Tab-separated table of C-alpha atoms and ligand atoms in Angstrom:
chain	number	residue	atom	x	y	z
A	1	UNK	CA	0.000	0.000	0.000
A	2	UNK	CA	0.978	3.443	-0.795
A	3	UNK	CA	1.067	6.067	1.776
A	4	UNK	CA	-0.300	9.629	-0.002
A	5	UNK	CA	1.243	12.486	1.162
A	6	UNK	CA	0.929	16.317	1.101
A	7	UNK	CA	3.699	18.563	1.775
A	8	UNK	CA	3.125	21.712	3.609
A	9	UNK	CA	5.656	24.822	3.101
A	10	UNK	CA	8.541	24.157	0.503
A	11	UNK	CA	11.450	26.157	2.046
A	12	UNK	CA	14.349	25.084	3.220
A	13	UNK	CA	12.975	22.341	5.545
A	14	UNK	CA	10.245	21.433	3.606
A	15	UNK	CA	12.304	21.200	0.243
A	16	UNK	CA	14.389	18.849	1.785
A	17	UNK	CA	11.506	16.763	3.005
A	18	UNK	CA	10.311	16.685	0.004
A	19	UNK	CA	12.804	15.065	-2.176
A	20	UNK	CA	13.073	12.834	0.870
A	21	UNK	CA	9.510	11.599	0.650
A	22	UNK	CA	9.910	11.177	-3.274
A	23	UNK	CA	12.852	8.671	-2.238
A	24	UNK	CA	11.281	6.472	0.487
A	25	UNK	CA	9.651	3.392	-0.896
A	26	UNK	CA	5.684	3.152	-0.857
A	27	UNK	CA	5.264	6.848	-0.227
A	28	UNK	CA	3.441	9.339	-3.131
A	29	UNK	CA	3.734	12.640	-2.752
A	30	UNK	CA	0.174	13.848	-4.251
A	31	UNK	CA	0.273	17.382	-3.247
A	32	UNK	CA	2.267	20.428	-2.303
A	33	UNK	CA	1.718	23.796	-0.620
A	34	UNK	CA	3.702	27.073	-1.043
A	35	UNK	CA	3.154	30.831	-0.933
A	36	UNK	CA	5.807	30.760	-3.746
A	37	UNK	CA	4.879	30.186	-7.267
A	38	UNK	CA	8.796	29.270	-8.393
A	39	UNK	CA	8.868	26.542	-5.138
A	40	UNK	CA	5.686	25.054	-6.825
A	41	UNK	CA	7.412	25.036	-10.330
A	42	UNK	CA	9.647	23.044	-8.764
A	43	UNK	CA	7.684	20.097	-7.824
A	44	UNK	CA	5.358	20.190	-10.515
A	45	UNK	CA	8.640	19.032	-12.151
A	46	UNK	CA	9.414	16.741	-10.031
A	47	UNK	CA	6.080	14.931	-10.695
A	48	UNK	CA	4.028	16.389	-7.921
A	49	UNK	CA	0.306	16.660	-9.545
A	50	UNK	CA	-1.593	19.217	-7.103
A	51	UNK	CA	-0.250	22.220	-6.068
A	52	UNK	CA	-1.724	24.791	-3.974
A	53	UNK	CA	-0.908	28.525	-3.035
A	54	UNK	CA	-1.676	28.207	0.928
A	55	UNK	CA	-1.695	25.214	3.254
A	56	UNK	CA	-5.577	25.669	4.248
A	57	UNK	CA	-6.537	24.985	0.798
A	58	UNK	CA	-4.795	21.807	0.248
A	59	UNK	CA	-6.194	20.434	3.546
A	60	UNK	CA	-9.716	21.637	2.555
A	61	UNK	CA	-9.649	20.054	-1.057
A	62	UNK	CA	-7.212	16.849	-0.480
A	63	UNK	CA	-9.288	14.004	1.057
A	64	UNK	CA	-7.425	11.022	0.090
A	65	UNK	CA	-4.304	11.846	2.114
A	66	UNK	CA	-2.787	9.538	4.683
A	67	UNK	CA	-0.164	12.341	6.070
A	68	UNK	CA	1.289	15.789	6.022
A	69	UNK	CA	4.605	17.302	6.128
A	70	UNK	CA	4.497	20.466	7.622
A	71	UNK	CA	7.377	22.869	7.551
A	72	UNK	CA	5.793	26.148	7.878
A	73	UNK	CA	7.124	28.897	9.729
A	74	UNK	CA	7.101	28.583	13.553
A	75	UNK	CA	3.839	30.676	14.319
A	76	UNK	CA	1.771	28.665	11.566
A	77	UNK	CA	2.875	25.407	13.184
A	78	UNK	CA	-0.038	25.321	15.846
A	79	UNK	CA	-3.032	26.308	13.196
A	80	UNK	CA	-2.172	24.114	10.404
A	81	UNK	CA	-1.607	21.164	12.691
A	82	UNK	CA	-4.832	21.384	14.090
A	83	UNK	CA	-6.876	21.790	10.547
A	84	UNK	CA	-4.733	18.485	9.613
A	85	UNK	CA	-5.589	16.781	12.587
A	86	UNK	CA	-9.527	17.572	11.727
A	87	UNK	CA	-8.799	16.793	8.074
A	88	UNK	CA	-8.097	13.007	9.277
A	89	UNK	CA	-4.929	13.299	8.246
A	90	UNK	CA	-1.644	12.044	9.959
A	91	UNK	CA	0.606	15.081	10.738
A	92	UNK	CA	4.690	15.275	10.721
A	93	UNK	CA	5.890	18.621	11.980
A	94	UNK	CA	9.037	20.426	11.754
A	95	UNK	CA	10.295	21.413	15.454
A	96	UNK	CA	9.012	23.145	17.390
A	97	UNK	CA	6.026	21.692	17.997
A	98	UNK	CA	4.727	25.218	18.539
A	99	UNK	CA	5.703	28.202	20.018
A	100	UNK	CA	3.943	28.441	23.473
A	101	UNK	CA	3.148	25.361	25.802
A	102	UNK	CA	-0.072	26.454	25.983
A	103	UNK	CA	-0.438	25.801	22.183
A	104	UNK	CA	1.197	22.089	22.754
A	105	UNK	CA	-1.270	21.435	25.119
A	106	UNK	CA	-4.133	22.106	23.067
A	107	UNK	CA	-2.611	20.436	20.181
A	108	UNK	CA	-2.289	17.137	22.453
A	109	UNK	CA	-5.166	17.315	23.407
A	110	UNK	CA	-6.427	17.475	19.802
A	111	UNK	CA	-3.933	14.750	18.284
A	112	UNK	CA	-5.504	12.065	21.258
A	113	UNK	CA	-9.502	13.170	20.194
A	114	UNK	CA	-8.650	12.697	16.374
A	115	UNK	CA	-6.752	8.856	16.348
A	116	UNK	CA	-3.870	10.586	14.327
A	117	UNK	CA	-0.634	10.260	14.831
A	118	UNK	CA	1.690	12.868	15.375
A	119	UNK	CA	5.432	13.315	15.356
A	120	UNK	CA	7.815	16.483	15.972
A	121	UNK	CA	10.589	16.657	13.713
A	122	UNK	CA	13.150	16.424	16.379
A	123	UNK	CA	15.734	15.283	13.683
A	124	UNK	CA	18.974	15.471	16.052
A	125	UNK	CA	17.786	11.482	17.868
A	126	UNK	CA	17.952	10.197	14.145
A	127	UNK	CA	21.978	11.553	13.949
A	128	UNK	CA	24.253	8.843	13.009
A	129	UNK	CA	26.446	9.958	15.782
A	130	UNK	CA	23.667	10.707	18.152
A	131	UNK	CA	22.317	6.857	18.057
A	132	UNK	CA	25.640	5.276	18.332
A	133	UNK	CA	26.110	7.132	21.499
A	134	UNK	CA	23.255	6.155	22.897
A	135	UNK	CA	23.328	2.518	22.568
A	136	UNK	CA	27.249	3.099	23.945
A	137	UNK	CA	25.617	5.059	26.848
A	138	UNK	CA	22.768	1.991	27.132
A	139	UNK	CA	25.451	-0.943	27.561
A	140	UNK	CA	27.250	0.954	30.388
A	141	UNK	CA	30.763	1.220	28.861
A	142	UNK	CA	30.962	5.044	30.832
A	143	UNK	CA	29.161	4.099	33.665
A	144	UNK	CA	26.105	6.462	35.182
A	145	UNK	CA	25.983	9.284	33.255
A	146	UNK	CA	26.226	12.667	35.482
A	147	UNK	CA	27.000	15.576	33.131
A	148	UNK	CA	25.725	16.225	29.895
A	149	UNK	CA	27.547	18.932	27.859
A	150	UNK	CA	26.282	20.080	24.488
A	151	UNK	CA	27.484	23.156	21.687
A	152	UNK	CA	26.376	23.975	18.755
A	153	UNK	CA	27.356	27.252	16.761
A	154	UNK	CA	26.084	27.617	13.303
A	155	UNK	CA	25.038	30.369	11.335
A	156	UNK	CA	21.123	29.779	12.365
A	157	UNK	CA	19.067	32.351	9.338
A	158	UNK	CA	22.237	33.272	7.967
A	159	UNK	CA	22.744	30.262	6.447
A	160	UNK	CA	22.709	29.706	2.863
A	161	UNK	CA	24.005	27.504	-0.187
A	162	UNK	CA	26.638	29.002	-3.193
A	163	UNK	CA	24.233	31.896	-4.131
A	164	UNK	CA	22.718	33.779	-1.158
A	165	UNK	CA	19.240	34.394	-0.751
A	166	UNK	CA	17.316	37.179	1.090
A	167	UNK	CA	16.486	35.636	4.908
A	168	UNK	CA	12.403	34.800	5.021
A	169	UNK	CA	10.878	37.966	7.299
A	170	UNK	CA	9.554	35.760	9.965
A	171	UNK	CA	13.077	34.776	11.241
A	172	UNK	CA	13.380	38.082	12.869
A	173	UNK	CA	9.928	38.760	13.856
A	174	UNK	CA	9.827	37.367	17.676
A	175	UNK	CA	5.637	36.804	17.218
A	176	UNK	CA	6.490	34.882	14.185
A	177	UNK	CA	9.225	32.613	15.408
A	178	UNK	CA	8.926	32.606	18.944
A	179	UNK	CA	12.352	33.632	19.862
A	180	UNK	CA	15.597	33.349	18.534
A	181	UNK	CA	18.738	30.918	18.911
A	182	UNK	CA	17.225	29.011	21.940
A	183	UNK	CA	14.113	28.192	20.371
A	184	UNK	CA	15.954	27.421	17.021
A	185	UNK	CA	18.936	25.375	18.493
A	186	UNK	CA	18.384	24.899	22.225
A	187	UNK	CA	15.182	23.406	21.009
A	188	UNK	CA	17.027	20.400	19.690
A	189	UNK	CA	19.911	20.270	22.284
A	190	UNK	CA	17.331	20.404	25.032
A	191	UNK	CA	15.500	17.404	23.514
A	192	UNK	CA	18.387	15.414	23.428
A	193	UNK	CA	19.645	16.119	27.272
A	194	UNK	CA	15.717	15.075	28.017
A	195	UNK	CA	16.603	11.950	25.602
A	196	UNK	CA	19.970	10.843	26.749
A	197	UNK	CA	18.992	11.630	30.384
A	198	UNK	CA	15.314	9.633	29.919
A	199	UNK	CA	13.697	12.276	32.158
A	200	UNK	CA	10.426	13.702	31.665
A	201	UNK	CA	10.867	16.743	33.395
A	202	UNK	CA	14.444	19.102	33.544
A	203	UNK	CA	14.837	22.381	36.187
A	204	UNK	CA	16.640	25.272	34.823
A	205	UNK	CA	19.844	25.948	36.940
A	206	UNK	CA	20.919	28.763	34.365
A	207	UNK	CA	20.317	30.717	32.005
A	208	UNK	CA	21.931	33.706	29.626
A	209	UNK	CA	20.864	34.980	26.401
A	210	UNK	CA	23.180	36.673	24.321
A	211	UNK	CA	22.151	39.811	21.379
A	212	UNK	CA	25.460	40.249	20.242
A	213	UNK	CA	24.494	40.887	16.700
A	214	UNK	CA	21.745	43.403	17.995
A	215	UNK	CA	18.699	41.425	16.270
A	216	UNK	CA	15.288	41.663	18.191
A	217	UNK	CA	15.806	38.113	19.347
A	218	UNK	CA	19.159	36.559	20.942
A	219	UNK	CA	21.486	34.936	18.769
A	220	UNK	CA	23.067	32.996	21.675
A	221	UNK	CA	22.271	30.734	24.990
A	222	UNK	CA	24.047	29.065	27.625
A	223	UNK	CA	21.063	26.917	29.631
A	224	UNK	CA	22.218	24.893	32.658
A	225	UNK	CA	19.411	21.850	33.533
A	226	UNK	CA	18.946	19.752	35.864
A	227	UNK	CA	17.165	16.353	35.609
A	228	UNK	CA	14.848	15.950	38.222
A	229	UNK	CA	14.344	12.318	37.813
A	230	UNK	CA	18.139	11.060	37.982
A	231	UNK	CA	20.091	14.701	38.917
A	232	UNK	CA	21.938	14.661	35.680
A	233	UNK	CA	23.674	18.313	34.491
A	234	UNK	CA	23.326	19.407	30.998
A	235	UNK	CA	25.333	22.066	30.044
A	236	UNK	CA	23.893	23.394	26.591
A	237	UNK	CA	25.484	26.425	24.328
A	238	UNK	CA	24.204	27.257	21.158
A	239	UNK	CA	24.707	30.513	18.942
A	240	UNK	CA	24.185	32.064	15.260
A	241	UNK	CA	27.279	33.384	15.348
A	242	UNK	CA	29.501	30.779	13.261
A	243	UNK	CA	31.962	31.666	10.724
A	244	UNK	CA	32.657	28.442	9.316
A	245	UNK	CA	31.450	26.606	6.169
A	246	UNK	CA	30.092	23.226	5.668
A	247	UNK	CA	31.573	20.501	6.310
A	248	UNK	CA	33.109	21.951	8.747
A	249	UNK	CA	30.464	22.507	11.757
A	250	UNK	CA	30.469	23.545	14.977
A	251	UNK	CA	29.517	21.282	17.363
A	252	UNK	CA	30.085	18.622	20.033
A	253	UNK	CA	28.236	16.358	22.498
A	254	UNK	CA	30.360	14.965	25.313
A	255	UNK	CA	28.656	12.261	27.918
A	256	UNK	CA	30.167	12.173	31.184
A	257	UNK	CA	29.658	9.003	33.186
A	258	UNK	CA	31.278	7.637	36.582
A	259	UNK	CA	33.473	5.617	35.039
A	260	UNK	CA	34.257	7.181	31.865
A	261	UNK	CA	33.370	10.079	28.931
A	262	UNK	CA	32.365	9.537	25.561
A	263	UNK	CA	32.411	12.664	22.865
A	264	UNK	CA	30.689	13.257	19.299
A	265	UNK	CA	34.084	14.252	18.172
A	266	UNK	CA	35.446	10.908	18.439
A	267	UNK	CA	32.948	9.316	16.554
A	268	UNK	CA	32.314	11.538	13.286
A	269	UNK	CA	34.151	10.937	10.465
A	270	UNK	CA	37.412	12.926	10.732
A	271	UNK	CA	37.895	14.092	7.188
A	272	UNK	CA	34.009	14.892	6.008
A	273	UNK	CA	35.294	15.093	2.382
A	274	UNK	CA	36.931	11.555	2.554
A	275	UNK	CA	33.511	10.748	4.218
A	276	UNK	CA	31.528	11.566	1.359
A	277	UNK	CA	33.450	9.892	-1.366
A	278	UNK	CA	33.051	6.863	0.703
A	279	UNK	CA	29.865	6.784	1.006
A	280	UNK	CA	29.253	8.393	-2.930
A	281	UNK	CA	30.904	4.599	-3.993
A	282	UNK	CA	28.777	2.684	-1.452
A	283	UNK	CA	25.852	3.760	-3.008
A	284	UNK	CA	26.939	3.981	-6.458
A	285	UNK	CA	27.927	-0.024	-5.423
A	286	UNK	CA	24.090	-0.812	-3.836
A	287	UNK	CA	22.845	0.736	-6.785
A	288	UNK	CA	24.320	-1.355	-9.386
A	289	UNK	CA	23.608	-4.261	-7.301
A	290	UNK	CA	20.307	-2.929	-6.879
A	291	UNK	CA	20.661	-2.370	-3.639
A	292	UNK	CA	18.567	0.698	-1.558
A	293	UNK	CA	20.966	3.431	-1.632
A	294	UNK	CA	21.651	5.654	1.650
A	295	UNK	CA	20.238	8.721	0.967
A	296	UNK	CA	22.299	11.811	1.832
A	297	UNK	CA	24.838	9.521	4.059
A	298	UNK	CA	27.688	11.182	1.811
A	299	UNK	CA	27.036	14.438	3.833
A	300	UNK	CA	26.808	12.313	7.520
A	301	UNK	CA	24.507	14.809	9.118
A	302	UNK	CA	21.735	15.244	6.802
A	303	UNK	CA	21.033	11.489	6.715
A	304	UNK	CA	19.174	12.220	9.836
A	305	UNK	CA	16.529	14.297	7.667
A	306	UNK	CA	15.831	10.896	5.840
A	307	UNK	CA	15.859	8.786	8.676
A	308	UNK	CA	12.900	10.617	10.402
A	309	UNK	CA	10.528	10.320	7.728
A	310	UNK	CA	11.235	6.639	7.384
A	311	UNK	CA	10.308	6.166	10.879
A	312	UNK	CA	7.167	8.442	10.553
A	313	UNK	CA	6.115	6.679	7.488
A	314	UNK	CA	6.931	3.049	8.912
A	315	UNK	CA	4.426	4.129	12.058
A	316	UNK	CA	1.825	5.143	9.854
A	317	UNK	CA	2.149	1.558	7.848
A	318	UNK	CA	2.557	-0.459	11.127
A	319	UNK	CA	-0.066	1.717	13.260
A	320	UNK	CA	2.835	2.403	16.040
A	321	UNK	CA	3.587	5.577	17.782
A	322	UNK	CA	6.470	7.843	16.797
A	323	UNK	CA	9.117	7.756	19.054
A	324	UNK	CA	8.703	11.623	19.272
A	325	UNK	CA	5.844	12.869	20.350
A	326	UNK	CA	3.441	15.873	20.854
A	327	UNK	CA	4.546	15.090	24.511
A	328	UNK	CA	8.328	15.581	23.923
A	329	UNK	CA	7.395	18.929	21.972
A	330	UNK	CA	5.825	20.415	25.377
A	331	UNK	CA	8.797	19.246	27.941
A	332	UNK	CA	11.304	20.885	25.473
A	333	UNK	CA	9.187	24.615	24.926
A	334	UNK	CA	8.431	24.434	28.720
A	335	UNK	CA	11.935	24.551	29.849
A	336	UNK	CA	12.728	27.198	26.997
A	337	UNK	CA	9.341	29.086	28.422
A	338	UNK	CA	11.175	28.829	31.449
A	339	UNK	CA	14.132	30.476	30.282
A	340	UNK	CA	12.820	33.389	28.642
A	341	UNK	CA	10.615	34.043	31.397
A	342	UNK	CA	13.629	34.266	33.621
A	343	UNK	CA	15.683	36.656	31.007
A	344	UNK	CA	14.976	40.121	31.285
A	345	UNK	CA	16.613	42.378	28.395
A	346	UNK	CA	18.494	45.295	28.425
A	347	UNK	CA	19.342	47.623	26.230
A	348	UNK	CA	22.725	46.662	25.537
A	349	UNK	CA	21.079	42.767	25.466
A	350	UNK	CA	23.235	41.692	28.744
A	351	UNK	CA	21.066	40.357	31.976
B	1	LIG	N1	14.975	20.369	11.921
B	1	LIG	C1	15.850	21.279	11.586
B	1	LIG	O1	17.051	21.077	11.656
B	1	LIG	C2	15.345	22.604	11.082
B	1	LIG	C3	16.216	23.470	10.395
B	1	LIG	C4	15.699	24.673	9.927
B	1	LIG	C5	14.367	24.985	10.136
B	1	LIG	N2	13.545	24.132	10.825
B	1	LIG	C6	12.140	24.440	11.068
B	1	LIG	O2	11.419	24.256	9.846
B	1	LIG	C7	10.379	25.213	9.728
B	1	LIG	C8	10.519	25.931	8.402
B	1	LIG	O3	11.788	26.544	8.365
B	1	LIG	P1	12.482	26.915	6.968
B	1	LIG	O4	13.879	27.282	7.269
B	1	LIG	O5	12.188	25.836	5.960
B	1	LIG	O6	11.653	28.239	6.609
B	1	LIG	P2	11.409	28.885	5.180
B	1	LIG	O7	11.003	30.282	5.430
B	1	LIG	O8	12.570	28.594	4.290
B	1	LIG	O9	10.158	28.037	4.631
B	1	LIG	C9	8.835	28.275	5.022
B	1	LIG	C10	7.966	28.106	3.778
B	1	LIG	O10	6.582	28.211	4.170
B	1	LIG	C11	5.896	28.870	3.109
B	1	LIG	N3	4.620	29.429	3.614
B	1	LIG	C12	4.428	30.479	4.447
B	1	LIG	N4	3.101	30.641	4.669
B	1	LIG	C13	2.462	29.675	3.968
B	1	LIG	C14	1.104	29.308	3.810
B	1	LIG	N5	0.092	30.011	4.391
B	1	LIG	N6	0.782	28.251	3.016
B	1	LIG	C15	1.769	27.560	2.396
B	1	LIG	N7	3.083	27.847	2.521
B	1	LIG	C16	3.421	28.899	3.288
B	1	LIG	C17	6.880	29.959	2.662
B	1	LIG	O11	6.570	30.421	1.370
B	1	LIG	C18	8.207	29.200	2.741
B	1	LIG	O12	8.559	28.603	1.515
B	1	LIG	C19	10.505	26.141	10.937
B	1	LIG	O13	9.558	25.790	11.883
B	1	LIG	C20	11.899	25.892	11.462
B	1	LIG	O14	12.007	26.031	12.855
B	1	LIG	C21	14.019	22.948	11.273
């Protein structure tokens, strides 16, 4: 059976889901939505039949769909998630979940009335590197984890391929996107300290946000936690202010246990490019021997991307929940609540 899909908002998220979805077996993408004629161009020629101007209309006029991809902007999150959840349709949304926990609520609440299922894109679990450590953490080879450290600079709205493109208006608008490098990064890092840590609930210890590039949001946040089910630390930086081009990135994950410490850096590749020739011959090899390729393993990171829907999409076909839930959505934008409820601004963006 073939799982039909719509995808919602073809950006840079949901351009990447997209040719995603047109590579995972069983899944046909029937319809797309985008505010931008040129996006929908684009997937008309990649075979995508229906194609609609605004997200409301494909979910009025699609019936037949089994699941949506939503990767709108952060403030459209919690409307279109509830029209797909009363359109019958199974709904896979790009983090956060929404912007408020009192929207995540409400959209529980919803996803539990309707039979649907819904996962969060919370993309870092399906990391390569991220899963290996987990399962290292799992057998006990560094004892009981205790600290938690996590950093991750990038260049957040900045970012952008060979030729740059203007950044989308709703990155710097703080009703649009909820906040700024916390809610954009710290979303995912806090996840994974919740994840690695198994803890439903995390107390803030500390918290700074930093506005050194004077936007109306903070490009930067240090976030102590505290796990209040087994007392582990997590010590979590993240920022918009990298310099550095892909492959090169930014970031590191280091366990600390009783009886030993495990870090990201040891297990990523060490030479990216080297990597991704690697990998480019693997799958050239699985393809001749007709063999599923991997893909997007060349670029080690982005595999992740792929891996998500698979799991979403495998759910769907074998009626199981999604290992991330509307429920992990609300833990994560309650502790970053939490923080910017403690911060309080000034003028020259220090506390
Ligand atoms: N998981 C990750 O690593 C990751 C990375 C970046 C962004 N994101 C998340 O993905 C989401 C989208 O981010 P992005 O960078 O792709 O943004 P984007 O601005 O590039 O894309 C948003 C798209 O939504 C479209 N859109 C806006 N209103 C619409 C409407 N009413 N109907 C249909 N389409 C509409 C826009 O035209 C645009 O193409 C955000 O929530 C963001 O937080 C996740």
């Amino acid at each position: 059976m073939k799982l039909r899909v719509g995808v919602i908002g073809l950006g840079r998220m949901g351009r990447l889901h997209l040719m995603n979805s047109l590579r995972i077996d069983d899944v046909y993408v029937v319809a797309v939505a985008d505010k931008s004629k040129s996006a929908l161009k684009r997937a008309k020629s990649l075979g995508v039949q229906k194609l609609f101007l605004d997200y409301q209309k494909l979910l009025n006029d699609c019936h037949d769909l089994d699941a949506v991809l939503i990767s709108l902007p952060n403030f459209l999150h919690f409307p279109s998630i509830q029209l797909a959840l009363e359109s019958g349709v199974n709904v896979f949304i790009e983090k956060p979940l929404a912007t408020t926990s009192k929207e995540c609520l409400e959209i529980m609440k919803k996803v539990k009335a309707s039979g649907r299922k819904l996962m969060v894109g919370h993309c870092m679990r399906f990391l390569t590197v991220v899963e290996r450590m987990k399962t290292v953490l799992s057998k006990g080879s560094i004892g009981k984890l205790e600290v938690i450290t996590i950093e991750e600079i990038l260049n957040g709205p900045f970012a952008h391929g060979v030729i740059p493109k203007p950044i989308p208006e709703w990155w710097f608008n703080p009703q649009k996107t909820g906040g700024g490098a916390l809610i954009d990064l710290g979303y995912h890092w806090i996840d994974i300290f919740r994840y690695f840590t198994e803890s439903r609930k995390a107390r803030v210890l500390f918290s700074h946000l930093d506005y050194r590039l004077n936007l109306p949001i903070e490009d930067g946040a240090i976030v102590i936690l505290k796990s209040l089910e087994n007392l582990v630390t997590g010590i979590i930086h993240v920022g918009w202010y990298q310099k550095s081009i892909f492959p090169r990135y930014n970031f590191r994950l280091v366990l600390h246990g009783d009886a030993g410490y495990m870090s990201s850096e040891e297990l990523i590749p060490k030479n990216m490019y080297l990597h991704a020739i690697k990998e480019g011959m693997k799958n050239l090899l699985r393809k001749t021997i007709r063999k599923k390729i991997h893909p997007l393993s060349y670029t080690y990171y982005y595999e992740a991307y792929y891996n998500e829907l698979e799991h979403f999409f495998s759910c769907i076909k074998n009626d199981l929940e999604p290992s991330v839930s509307a429920i992990d959505g609300l833990r994560t934008i309650e502790i970053i609540e939490e923080v910017y409820k403690r911060s309080t601004r000034t003028s020259n963006g220090t506390k």
